[in-house]
PDB file of C-alpha atoms in Angstrom:
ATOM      1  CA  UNK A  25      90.520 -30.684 153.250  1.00 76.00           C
ATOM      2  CA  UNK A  26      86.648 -30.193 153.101  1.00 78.00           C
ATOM      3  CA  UNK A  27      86.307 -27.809 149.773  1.00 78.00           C
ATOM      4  CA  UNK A  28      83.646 -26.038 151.419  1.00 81.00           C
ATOM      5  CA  UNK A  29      84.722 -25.297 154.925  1.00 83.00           C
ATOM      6  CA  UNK A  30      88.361 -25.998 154.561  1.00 86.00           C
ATOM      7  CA  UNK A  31      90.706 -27.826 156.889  1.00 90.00           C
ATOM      8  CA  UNK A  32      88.220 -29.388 159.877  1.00 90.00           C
ATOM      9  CA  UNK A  33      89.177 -31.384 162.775  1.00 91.00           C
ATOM     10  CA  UNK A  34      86.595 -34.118 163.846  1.00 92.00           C
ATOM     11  CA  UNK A  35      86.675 -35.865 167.109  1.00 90.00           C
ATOM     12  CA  UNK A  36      88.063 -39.242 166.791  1.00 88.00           C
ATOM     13  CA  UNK A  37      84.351 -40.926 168.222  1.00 86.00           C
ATOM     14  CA  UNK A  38      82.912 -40.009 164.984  1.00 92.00           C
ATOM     15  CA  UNK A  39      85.638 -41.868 163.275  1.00 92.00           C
ATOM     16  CA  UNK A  40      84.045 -45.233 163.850  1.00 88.00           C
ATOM     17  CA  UNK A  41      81.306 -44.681 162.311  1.00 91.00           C
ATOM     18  CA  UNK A  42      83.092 -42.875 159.101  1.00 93.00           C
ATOM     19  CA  UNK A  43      85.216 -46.222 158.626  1.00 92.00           C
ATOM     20  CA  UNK A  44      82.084 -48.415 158.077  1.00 89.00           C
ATOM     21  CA  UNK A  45      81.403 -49.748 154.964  1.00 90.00           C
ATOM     22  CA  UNK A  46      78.229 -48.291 154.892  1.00 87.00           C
ATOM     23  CA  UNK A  47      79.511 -44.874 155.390  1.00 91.00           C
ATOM     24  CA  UNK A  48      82.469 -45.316 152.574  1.00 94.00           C
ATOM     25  CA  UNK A  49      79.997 -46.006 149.993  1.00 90.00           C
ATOM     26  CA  UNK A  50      78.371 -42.812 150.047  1.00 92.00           C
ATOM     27  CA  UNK A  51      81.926 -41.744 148.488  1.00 92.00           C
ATOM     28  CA  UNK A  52      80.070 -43.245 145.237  1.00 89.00           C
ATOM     29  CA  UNK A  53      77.468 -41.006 145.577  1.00 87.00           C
ATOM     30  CA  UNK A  54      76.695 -37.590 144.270  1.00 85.00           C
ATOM     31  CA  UNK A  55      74.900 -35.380 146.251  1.00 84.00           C
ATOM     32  CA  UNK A  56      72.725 -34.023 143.158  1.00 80.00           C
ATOM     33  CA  UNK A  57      72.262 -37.550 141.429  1.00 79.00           C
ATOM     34  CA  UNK A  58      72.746 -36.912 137.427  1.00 79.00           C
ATOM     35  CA  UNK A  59      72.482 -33.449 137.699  1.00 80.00           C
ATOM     36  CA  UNK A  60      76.235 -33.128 136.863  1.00 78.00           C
ATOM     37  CA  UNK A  61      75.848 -34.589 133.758  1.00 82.00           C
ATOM     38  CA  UNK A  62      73.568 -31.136 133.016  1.00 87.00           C
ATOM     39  CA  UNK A  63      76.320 -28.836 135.414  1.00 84.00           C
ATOM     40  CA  UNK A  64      79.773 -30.865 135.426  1.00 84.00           C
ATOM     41  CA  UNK A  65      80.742 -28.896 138.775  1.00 84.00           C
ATOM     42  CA  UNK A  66      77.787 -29.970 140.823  1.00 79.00           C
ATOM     43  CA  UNK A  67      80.229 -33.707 141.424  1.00 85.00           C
ATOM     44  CA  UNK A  68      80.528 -33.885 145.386  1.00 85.00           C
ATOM     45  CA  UNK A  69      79.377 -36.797 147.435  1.00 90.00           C
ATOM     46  CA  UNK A  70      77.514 -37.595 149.708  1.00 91.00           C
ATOM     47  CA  UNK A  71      80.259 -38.817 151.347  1.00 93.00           C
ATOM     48  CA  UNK A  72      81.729 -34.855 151.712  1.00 93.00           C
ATOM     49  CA  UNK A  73      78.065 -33.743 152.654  1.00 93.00           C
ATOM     50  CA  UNK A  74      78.176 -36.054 155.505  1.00 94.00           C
ATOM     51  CA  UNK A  75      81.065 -35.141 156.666  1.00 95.00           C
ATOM     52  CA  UNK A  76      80.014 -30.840 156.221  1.00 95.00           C
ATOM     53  CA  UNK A  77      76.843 -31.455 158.138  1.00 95.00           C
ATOM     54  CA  UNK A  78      78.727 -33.020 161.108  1.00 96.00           C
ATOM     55  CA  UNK A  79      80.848 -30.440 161.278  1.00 96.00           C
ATOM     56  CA  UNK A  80      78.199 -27.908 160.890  1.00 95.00           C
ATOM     57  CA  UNK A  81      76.057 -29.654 163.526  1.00 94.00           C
ATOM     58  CA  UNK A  82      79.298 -29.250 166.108  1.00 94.00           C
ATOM     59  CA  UNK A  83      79.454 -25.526 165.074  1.00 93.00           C
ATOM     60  CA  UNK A  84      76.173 -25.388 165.700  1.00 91.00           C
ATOM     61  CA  UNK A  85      76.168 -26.699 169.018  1.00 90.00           C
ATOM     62  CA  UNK A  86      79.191 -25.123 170.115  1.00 90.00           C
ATOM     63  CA  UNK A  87      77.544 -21.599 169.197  1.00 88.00           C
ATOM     64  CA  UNK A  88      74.456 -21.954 171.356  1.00 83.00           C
ATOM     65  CA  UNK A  89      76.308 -23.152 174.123  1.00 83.00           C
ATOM     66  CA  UNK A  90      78.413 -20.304 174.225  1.00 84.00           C
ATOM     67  CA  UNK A  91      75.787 -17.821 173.901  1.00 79.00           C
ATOM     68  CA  UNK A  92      73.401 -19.277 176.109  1.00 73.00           C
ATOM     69  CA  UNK A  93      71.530 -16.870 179.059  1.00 67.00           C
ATOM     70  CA  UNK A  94      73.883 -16.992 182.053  1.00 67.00           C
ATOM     71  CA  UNK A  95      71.247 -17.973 184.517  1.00 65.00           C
ATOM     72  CA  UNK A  96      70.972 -21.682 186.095  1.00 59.00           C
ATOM     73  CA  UNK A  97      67.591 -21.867 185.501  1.00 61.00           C
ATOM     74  CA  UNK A  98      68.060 -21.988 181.747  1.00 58.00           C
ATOM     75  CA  UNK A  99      71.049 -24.594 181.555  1.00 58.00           C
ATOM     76  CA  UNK A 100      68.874 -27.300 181.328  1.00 59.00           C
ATOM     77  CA  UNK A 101      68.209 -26.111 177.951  1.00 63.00           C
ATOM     78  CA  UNK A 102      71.369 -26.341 176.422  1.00 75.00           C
ATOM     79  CA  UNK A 103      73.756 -29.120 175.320  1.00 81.00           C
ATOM     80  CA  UNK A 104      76.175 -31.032 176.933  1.00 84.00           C
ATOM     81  CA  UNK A 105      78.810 -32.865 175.571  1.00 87.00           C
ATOM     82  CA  UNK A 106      76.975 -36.500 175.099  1.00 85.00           C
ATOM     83  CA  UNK A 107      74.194 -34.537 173.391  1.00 85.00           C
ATOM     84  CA  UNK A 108      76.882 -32.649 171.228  1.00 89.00           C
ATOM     85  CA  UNK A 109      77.788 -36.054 170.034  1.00 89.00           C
ATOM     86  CA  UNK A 110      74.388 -37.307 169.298  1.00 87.00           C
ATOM     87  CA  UNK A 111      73.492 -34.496 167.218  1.00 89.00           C
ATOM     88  CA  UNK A 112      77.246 -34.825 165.479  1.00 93.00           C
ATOM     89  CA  UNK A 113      76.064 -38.797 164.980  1.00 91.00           C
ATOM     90  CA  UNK A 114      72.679 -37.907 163.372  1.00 89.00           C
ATOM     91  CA  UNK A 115      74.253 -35.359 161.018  1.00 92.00           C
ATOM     92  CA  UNK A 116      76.895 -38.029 160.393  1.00 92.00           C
ATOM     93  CA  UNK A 117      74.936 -40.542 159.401  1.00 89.00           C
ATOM     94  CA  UNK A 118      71.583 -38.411 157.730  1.00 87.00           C
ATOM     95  CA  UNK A 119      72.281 -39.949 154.481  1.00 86.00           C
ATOM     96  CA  UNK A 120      73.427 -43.048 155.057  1.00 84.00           C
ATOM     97  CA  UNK A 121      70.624 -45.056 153.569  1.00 77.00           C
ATOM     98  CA  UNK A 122      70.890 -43.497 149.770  1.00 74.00           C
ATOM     99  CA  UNK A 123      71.038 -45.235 146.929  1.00 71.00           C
ATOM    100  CA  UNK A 124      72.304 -44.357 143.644  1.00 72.00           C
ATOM    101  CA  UNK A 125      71.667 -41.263 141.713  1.00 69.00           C
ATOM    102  CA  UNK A 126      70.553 -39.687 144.768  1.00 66.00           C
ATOM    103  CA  UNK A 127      66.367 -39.494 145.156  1.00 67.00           C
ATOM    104  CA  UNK A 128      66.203 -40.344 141.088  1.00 67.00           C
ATOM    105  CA  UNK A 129      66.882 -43.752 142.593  1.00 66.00           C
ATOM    106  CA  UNK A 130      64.243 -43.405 145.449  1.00 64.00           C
ATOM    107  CA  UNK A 131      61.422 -43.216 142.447  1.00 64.00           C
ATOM    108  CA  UNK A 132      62.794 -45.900 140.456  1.00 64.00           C
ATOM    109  CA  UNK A 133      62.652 -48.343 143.274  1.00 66.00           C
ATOM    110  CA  UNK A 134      59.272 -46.850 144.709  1.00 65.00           C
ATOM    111  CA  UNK A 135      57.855 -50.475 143.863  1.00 62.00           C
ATOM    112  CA  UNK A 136      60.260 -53.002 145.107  1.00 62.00           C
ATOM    113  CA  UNK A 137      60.328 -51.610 148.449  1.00 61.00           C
ATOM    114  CA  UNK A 138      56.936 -52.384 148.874  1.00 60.00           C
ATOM    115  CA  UNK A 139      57.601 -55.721 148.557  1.00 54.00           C
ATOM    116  CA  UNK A 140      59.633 -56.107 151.096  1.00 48.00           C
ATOM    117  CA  UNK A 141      58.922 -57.862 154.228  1.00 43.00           C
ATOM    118  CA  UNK A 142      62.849 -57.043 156.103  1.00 45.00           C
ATOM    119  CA  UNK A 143      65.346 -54.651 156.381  1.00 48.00           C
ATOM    120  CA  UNK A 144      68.779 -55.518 157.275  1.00 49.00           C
ATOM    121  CA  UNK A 145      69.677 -54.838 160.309  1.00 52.00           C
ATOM    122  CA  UNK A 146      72.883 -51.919 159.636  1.00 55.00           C
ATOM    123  CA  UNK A 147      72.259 -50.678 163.166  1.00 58.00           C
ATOM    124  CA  UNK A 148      73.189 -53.873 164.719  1.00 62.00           C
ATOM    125  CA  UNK A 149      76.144 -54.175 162.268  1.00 60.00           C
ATOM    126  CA  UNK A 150      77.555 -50.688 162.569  1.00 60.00           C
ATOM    127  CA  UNK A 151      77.442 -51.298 166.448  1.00 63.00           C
ATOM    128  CA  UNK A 152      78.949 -54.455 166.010  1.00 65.00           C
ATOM    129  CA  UNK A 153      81.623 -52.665 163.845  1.00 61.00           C
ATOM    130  CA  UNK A 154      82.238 -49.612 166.319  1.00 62.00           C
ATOM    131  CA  UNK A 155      82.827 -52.180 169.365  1.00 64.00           C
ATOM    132  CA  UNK A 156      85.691 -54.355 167.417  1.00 65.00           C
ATOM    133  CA  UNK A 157      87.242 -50.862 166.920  1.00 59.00           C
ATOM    134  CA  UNK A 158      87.623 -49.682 170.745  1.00 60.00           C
ATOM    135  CA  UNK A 159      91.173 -50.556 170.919  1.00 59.00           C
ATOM    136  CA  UNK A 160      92.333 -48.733 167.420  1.00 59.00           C
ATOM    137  CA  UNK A 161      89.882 -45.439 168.207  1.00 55.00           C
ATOM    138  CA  UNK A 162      90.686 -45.495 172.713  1.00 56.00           C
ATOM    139  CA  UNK A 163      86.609 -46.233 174.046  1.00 53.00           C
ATOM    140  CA  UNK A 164      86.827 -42.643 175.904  1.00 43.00           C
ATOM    141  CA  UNK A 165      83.433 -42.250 174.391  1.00 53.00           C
ATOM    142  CA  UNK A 166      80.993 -45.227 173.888  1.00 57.00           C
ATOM    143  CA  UNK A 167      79.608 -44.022 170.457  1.00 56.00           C
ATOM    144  CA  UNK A 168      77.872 -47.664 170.286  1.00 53.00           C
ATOM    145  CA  UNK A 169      75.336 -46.157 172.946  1.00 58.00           C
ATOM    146  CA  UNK A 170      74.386 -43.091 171.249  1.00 55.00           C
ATOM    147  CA  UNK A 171      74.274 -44.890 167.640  1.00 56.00           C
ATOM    148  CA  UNK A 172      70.907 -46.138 169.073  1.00 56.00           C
ATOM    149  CA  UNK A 173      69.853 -42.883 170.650  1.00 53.00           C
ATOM    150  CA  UNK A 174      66.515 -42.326 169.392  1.00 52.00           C
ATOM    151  CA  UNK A 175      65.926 -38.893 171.571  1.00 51.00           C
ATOM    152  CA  UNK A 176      68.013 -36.644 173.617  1.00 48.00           C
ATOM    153  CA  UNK A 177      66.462 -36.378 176.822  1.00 49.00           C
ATOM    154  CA  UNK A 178      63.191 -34.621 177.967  1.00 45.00           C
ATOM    155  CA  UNK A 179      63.102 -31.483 177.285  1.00 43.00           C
ATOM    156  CA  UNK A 180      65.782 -31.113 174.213  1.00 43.00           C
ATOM    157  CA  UNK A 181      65.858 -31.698 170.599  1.00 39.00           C
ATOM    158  CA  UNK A 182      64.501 -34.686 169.403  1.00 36.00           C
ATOM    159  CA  UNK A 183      67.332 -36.570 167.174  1.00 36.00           C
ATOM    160  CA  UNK A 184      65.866 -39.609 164.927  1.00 34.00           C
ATOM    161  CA  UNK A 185      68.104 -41.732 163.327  1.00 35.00           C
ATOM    162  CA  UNK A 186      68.137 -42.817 159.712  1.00 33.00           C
ATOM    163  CA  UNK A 187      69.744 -45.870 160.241  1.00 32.00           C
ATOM    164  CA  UNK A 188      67.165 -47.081 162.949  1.00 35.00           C
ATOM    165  CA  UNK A 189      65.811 -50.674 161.761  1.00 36.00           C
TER     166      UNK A 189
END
C-alpha cells in the first residue's frame, strides 16, 4: 500500500529491477536526508519515491495516450507500450545512485569522487541480475534491453538513465 497513492498494481517487468540489491537499499534511505530529525513525519524512502514516480510515469503515459488527436498523422507522437516501459524504467530507477542522507551526502563526498578513476559497473550487474530472473518473472518483456535504453526513438522523449556507467 503506497501511503500516497494507495493500493497500485505494477507490471511484473518492473519487478526485476525492484528485487536488486541496488534498488532494496534505497529502503535505507530518506527521501529528505536529516530533515526528519527537524519534522519527524518527513521519514519516507527513497525506496517509496521510486516506486510513486513509476507509477506516476505509467499514469502519465497512459493519460496522453488516451487523449491523443485522433488523426494518423500524429500517432507517431505518442507512446507505445515498449516506450511506456522505458519511461516506467527511468522513473524506477531515477534515484538509484543515492547515498546516505540524501544530497547532504553528495557535498560531503564532493572530494573523493574526484579521485576516482572507475565506476562499477551496476548496469552490467543489474542486467546480469534481470536475465537469471526470466524464469521466476515469465521473459514476456525483455526489460534487460530497455535497462540500457539511452533514448526512445527519433522523434520522442529523450530518457537518460542514472544508472548508465
Amino acid at each position: 500500500m503506497d501511503p500516497v497513492h494507495g493500493s497500485i498494481q505494477l507490471d511484473k517487468y518492473l519487478f526485476k529491477i525492484i528485487d536488486r540489491p541496488e534498488f532494496q537499499r534505497l529502503r535505507k534511505i530518506k527521501q529528505f536526508g536529516g530533515v526528519y530529525y527537524v519534522y519527524p513525519g518527513g521519514v519516507h524512502t527513497r525506496f517509496e519515491h521510486s516506486i510513486g514516480v513509476c507509477y506516476i510515469a505509467g499514469q502519465l503515459v497512459d493519460a496522453l495516450n488516451k487523449h491523443r488527436p485522433p488523426d494518423e498523422e500524429n500517432l507517431s507522437k505518442w507512446f507505445t507500450q515498449e516506450e511506456k516501459m522505458c519511461v516506467q524504467i527511468a522513473a524506477l530507477c531515477h534515484d538509484i545512485g543515492h547515498g546516505p542522507f540524501s544530497h547532504v551526502y553528495d557535498f560531503a563526498v564532493k572530494e573523493y569522487y574526484k579521485e576516482l578513476k572507475t565506476k562499477p559497473n551496476g548496469l552490467k550487474e543489474m542486467k546480469e541480475f534481470i536475465t537469471s530472473k526470466e524464469d521466476e518473472y515469465g521473459d514476456n518483456k525483455n526489460v534487460d534491453s530497455y535497462v540500457e535504453k539511452k533514448e526512445l526513438p527519433k522523434g520522442k522523449l529523450l530518457l537518460y538513465l542514472d544508472i548508465r556507467p
